[in-house]
Amino acid sequence: MIEVLIPILAGTLAAATPLIYAGLGELVAERSGVINLGVEGMMLIGAVAGFAAAVETGGGAGVGFLAGAAAGTLAALCFAVITLSLAANQSAAGLALTIFGIGLSAFIGQHYVSHSLPGLKPVALPLLSSIPLIGPVFFKQDMGVYLSFVFFGIVWWVLAKTKLGLMLRAVGESPESAHALGFPVFAIRYGAVLFGGAMAGIAGAYLSTVYTPLWVQNMSAGRGWIAVALVVFATWKPGRLLLGAWLFGGVTILQFHAQALGVRLPSQLLSALPYIATIVVLVLISRDRKLLQLNLPASLGKSFVPGR
């Protein structure tokens, strides 16, 4: 039983990694009061940029991550200018960014369809990887998985323990009050949105250079939307987002092991399981309005124009 369980759990962490990256970035943006529905598009832009950079330079996944982060940041900058400086509707701009990202990645990616990359090999951490069950699952992963844990720790620490996190949350609750106190509202929101773009870009680069080290059109396959849903599922808390990402990662990886476990279901239904789980979870979470209202940033989705 353990021999069957270990690859499932280890695969769950790898499948959850792009969701953790993208989800943490969106969580930070939303805690500042900005909702960016362009995560899917930024992931695809980051995926094609990361893959192209890795192929053209031969630098592997490391170069791909940097290129993906840069591309995602640039896409997020366009979104920030439109929504923050020009005060356009955030939801509409985010949807436009997703459509743009799908088209741009397909156009650029057509030149890389026949290429592949070596990916990243798992790195066993000394002593820790020898712990029964926990060791092979958590401490024998690729560097992309370990890096997601580092980013999770940084985001949790900044939001919960630093003045910057306090300012970010204040801007998300009431930008008018934060502005009156002298907080740089626009700078904080710009920073949060750009961070979200960089994380979405890294998520896409992880998909194209590590998880599936080849280019496939629309390879994010809705993970950007799941990441946005994860933020709501987590009620804007990093710890809950991590657990939620593992949950959805488990659902994703189970579809590959289902037949081996003797589950007789159509492959189309198995492929739809992550999205079915997303809908079910959102329905259940939305029933508890008090929990949502407790942590929901009060200014989420609302433009801020000083003096208005």
Coordinates of C-alpha atoms in Angstrom, one line a residue:
M1 CA 0.0 0.0 0.0
I2 CA 2.8 2.4 0.9
E3 CA 4.5 1.7 -2.5
V4 CA 1.3 2.9 -4.2
L5 CA 0.7 5.8 -1.9
I6 CA 4.1 7.4 -2.1
P7 CA 4.1 8.2 -5.9
I8 CA 0.5 9.5 -5.6
L9 CA 1.4 11.9 -2.8
A10 CA 4.7 12.9 -4.4
G11 CA 2.9 13.6 -7.7
T12 CA 0.3 15.6 -5.8
L13 CA 3.0 18.1 -4.6
A14 CA 4.4 18.5 -8.1
A15 CA 0.9 19.0 -9.6
A16 CA 0.0 21.5 -6.9
T17 CA 3.2 23.6 -7.4
P18 CA 2.0 25.8 -10.3
L19 CA -1.2 26.4 -8.3
I20 CA 0.8 27.5 -5.3
Y21 CA 2.9 30.0 -7.3
A22 CA -0.1 31.5 -9.2
G23 CA -2.4 31.3 -6.1
L24 CA 0.1 33.1 -3.8
G25 CA 0.6 35.9 -6.4
E26 CA -3.2 36.4 -6.8
L27 CA -3.7 36.3 -3.1
V28 CA -1.2 39.2 -2.6
A29 CA -2.8 41.2 -5.4
E30 CA -6.3 40.7 -3.9
R31 CA -5.2 41.5 -0.4
S32 CA -4.2 44.9 -1.8
G33 CA -7.8 45.3 -3.2
V34 CA -7.0 44.4 -6.9
I35 CA -8.6 41.3 -8.5
N36 CA -6.8 40.1 -11.6
L37 CA -8.7 37.6 -13.6
G38 CA -5.8 37.4 -16.1
V39 CA -3.9 34.7 -14.2
E40 CA -4.6 32.2 -16.9
G41 CA -3.2 34.5 -19.6
M42 CA -0.2 35.4 -17.5
M43 CA 0.6 31.8 -16.9
L44 CA 0.5 31.0 -20.6
I45 CA 2.7 34.0 -21.4
G46 CA 5.1 32.9 -18.7
A47 CA 5.0 29.3 -20.0
V48 CA 5.9 30.2 -23.6
A49 CA 8.5 32.8 -22.5
G50 CA 10.2 30.4 -20.1
F51 CA 10.2 27.6 -22.6
A52 CA 11.5 29.8 -25.5
A53 CA 14.3 31.2 -23.2
A54 CA 15.3 27.7 -22.0
V55 CA 15.5 26.4 -25.6
E56 CA 17.2 29.4 -27.2
T57 CA 19.8 29.8 -24.4
G58 CA 20.3 26.2 -23.3
G59 CA 20.1 27.5 -19.7
G60 CA 17.4 25.0 -18.6
A61 CA 14.6 25.6 -16.1
G62 CA 16.5 28.3 -14.2
V63 CA 16.6 30.6 -17.1
G64 CA 13.0 29.6 -18.0
F65 CA 11.8 30.7 -14.5
L66 CA 13.5 34.1 -14.8
A67 CA 12.1 34.6 -18.3
G68 CA 8.6 33.5 -17.2
A69 CA 8.7 35.8 -14.2
A70 CA 9.8 38.7 -16.4
A71 CA 7.1 38.0 -19.0
G72 CA 4.4 37.7 -16.3
T73 CA 5.5 40.9 -14.7
L74 CA 5.4 42.8 -18.0
A75 CA 1.8 41.4 -18.7
A76 CA 0.8 42.5 -15.1
L77 CA 2.3 45.9 -15.7
C78 CA 0.0 46.4 -18.7
F79 CA -3.0 45.3 -16.5
A80 CA -1.9 47.7 -13.7
V81 CA -1.6 50.7 -16.0
I82 CA -5.1 50.1 -17.3
T83 CA -6.8 49.4 -14.0
L84 CA -4.8 51.5 -11.5
S85 CA -3.6 54.5 -13.5
L86 CA -6.6 54.7 -15.8
A87 CA -9.1 53.3 -13.3
A88 CA -10.6 50.8 -15.8
N89 CA -12.8 47.9 -14.7
Q90 CA -10.6 45.3 -13.2
S91 CA -12.7 42.2 -14.1
A92 CA -13.0 43.3 -17.8
A93 CA -9.2 44.1 -18.0
G94 CA -8.4 40.7 -16.5
L95 CA -10.5 38.8 -18.9
A96 CA -9.0 40.7 -21.8
L97 CA -5.5 39.8 -20.5
T98 CA -6.4 36.1 -20.4
I99 CA -7.7 36.3 -24.0
F100 CA -4.5 38.1 -25.1
G101 CA -2.3 35.6 -23.3
I102 CA -4.0 32.7 -25.0
G103 CA -3.5 34.2 -28.4
L104 CA 0.0 35.5 -27.9
S105 CA 1.3 32.2 -26.4
A106 CA -0.2 30.2 -29.3
F107 CA 1.4 32.5 -31.8
I108 CA 4.9 32.4 -30.3
G109 CA 4.6 28.8 -29.3
Q110 CA 4.0 27.4 -32.8
H111 CA 7.8 27.7 -33.4
Y112 CA 8.6 25.4 -30.4
V113 CA 6.1 22.6 -30.8
S114 CA 8.9 20.0 -31.8
H115 CA 11.3 21.0 -29.0
S116 CA 11.6 19.4 -25.6
L117 CA 13.6 20.1 -22.4
P118 CA 15.3 17.8 -19.9
G119 CA 13.3 19.2 -17.0
L120 CA 14.6 19.0 -13.4
K121 CA 15.6 15.9 -11.6
P122 CA 14.4 15.3 -8.0
V123 CA 16.9 16.4 -5.3
A124 CA 16.9 14.2 -2.2
L125 CA 17.6 16.3 0.9
P126 CA 20.1 14.5 3.2
L127 CA 18.6 12.7 6.2
L128 CA 15.1 14.2 5.7
S129 CA 14.5 12.2 2.5
S130 CA 15.0 9.0 4.5
I131 CA 12.1 9.6 6.9
P132 CA 9.5 6.9 6.2
L133 CA 6.6 8.1 3.9
I134 CA 7.1 11.8 4.7
G135 CA 10.7 11.8 3.3
P136 CA 10.1 10.5 -0.2
V137 CA 7.0 12.7 -0.5
F138 CA 8.2 16.1 0.8
F139 CA 12.0 15.9 0.6
K140 CA 12.7 14.1 -2.7
Q141 CA 11.3 16.7 -5.1
D142 CA 12.6 19.0 -7.8
M143 CA 13.9 22.5 -7.0
G144 CA 10.7 24.1 -8.4
V145 CA 8.7 22.4 -5.6
Y146 CA 11.2 23.5 -2.9
L147 CA 11.1 27.0 -4.2
S148 CA 7.3 27.1 -3.9
F149 CA 7.7 26.3 -0.2
V150 CA 10.2 29.2 0.1
F151 CA 7.7 31.6 -1.6
F152 CA 4.9 30.4 0.7
G153 CA 7.0 31.1 3.8
I154 CA 8.0 34.6 2.5
V155 CA 4.4 35.5 1.6
W156 CA 3.0 34.3 5.0
W157 CA 5.7 36.1 6.9
V158 CA 5.3 39.4 5.0
L159 CA 1.5 39.4 5.4
A160 CA 1.5 38.4 9.0
K161 CA 4.6 39.8 10.6
T162 CA 5.8 42.9 8.8
K163 CA 4.8 46.5 8.4
L164 CA 4.7 46.0 4.6
G165 CA 2.0 43.4 5.1
L166 CA 0.1 45.6 7.4
M167 CA 0.2 48.4 4.8
L168 CA -0.9 46.0 2.1
R169 CA -3.9 44.8 4.1
A170 CA -4.8 48.4 5.1
V171 CA -4.8 49.4 1.4
G172 CA -7.0 46.4 0.6
E173 CA -9.5 47.3 3.3
S174 CA -9.7 51.1 2.7
P175 CA -7.4 52.8 0.2
E176 CA -9.0 56.2 1.1
S177 CA -8.0 55.8 4.8
A178 CA -4.6 54.4 3.9
H179 CA -4.0 57.4 1.6
A180 CA -5.1 59.8 4.4
L181 CA -2.5 58.2 6.7
G182 CA 0.2 58.8 4.1
F183 CA 0.5 55.2 2.7
P184 CA 1.6 55.1 -1.0
V185 CA -1.6 53.4 -2.2
F186 CA -0.7 53.3 -5.9
A187 CA 2.9 52.0 -5.2
I188 CA 1.6 49.3 -2.9
R189 CA -1.0 48.1 -5.4
Y190 CA 1.4 48.3 -8.3
G191 CA 3.9 46.2 -6.4
A192 CA 1.2 43.6 -5.4
V193 CA 0.0 43.3 -9.0
L194 CA 3.5 43.0 -10.4
F195 CA 4.3 40.4 -7.8
G196 CA 1.2 38.5 -8.8
G197 CA 2.3 38.6 -12.5
A198 CA 5.8 37.4 -11.7
M199 CA 4.4 34.4 -9.7
A200 CA 1.9 33.5 -12.5
G201 CA 4.8 33.7 -14.9
I202 CA 6.9 31.3 -12.8
A203 CA 3.9 29.0 -12.5
G204 CA 3.6 28.9 -16.3
A205 CA 7.4 28.4 -16.7
Y206 CA 7.3 25.5 -14.2
L207 CA 4.6 23.8 -16.3
S208 CA 6.6 24.2 -19.6
T209 CA 10.1 23.5 -18.4
V210 CA 9.7 21.1 -15.5
Y211 CA 6.2 19.5 -15.0
T212 CA 5.7 18.9 -18.8
P213 CA 9.0 19.9 -20.3
L214 CA 7.7 20.6 -23.8
W215 CA 5.4 23.2 -25.4
V216 CA 1.7 22.4 -25.8
Q217 CA -0.8 25.1 -26.8
N218 CA -3.1 26.1 -23.8
M219 CA -1.0 23.9 -21.6
S220 CA -2.2 25.7 -18.4
A221 CA -5.5 24.0 -19.0
G222 CA -7.5 26.2 -16.7
R223 CA -5.0 26.2 -13.8
G224 CA -5.1 30.0 -13.8
W225 CA -8.8 29.9 -13.1
I226 CA -8.3 27.2 -10.4
A227 CA -5.7 29.5 -8.8
V228 CA -8.2 32.4 -8.6
A229 CA -10.8 30.0 -7.1
L230 CA -8.2 28.8 -4.6
V231 CA -7.8 32.3 -3.2
V232 CA -11.6 32.4 -2.4
F233 CA -11.4 28.8 -1.1
A234 CA -8.6 29.9 1.2
T235 CA -10.5 32.9 2.3
W236 CA -7.4 35.0 1.5
K237 CA -5.2 33.1 3.9
P238 CA -1.8 31.7 2.7
G239 CA -1.9 28.5 4.9
R240 CA -5.3 27.5 3.6
L241 CA -4.2 28.2 0.0
L242 CA -1.4 25.8 0.4
L243 CA -3.7 23.1 1.7
G244 CA -6.2 23.9 -1.1
A245 CA -3.5 23.6 -3.7
W246 CA -2.5 20.2 -2.4
L247 CA -6.2 19.1 -2.4
F248 CA -6.6 20.1 -6.1
G249 CA -3.2 18.7 -6.9
G250 CA -4.3 15.4 -5.4
V251 CA -7.5 15.4 -7.5
T252 CA -5.4 16.1 -10.6
I253 CA -2.9 13.3 -10.0
L254 CA -5.6 10.8 -9.1
Q255 CA -7.0 10.9 -12.6
F256 CA -3.7 9.4 -13.8
H257 CA -3.7 6.6 -11.1
A258 CA -7.4 5.9 -11.1
Q259 CA -7.3 3.0 -13.6
A260 CA -4.3 1.5 -11.8
L261 CA -6.3 1.6 -8.6
G262 CA -9.1 -0.2 -10.4
V263 CA -11.5 2.7 -10.9
R264 CA -13.6 2.2 -14.0
L265 CA -14.6 5.6 -15.2
P266 CA -14.5 7.3 -18.7
S267 CA -11.2 9.2 -19.3
Q268 CA -13.1 12.3 -20.1
L269 CA -14.8 12.3 -16.7
L270 CA -11.5 11.7 -14.9
S271 CA -9.9 14.7 -16.8
A272 CA -12.8 16.9 -15.7
L273 CA -12.4 16.0 -12.0
P274 CA -10.2 19.0 -11.0
Y275 CA -12.8 21.4 -12.5
I276 CA -15.7 19.6 -10.9
A277 CA -13.9 19.8 -7.6
T278 CA -13.4 23.5 -8.1
I279 CA -17.1 24.1 -8.7
V280 CA -18.2 21.9 -5.7
V281 CA -15.7 23.6 -3.3
L282 CA -16.8 27.1 -4.4
V283 CA -20.4 26.3 -4.0
L284 CA -19.8 24.9 -0.5
I285 CA -17.6 27.9 0.5
S286 CA -20.1 30.5 -0.8
R287 CA -22.8 29.1 1.5
D288 CA -20.8 30.4 4.5
R289 CA -21.1 34.1 3.8
K290 CA -19.9 35.1 7.3
L291 CA -16.6 33.4 6.7
L292 CA -16.2 35.1 3.3
Q293 CA -17.1 38.5 4.6
L294 CA -14.7 38.1 7.5
N295 CA -11.6 37.9 5.4
L296 CA -12.8 39.5 2.1
P297 CA -10.8 42.7 1.4
A298 CA -13.4 45.5 1.6
S299 CA -12.1 47.4 -1.5
L300 CA -11.6 44.3 -3.7
G301 CA -12.2 45.2 -7.3
K302 CA -12.8 48.8 -6.6
S303 CA -10.8 51.5 -8.3
F304 CA -9.1 54.2 -6.2
V305 CA -8.9 57.8 -7.5
P306 CA -7.5 60.3 -4.9
G307 CA -9.9 63.1 -4.1
R308 CA -13.0 61.4 -5.5

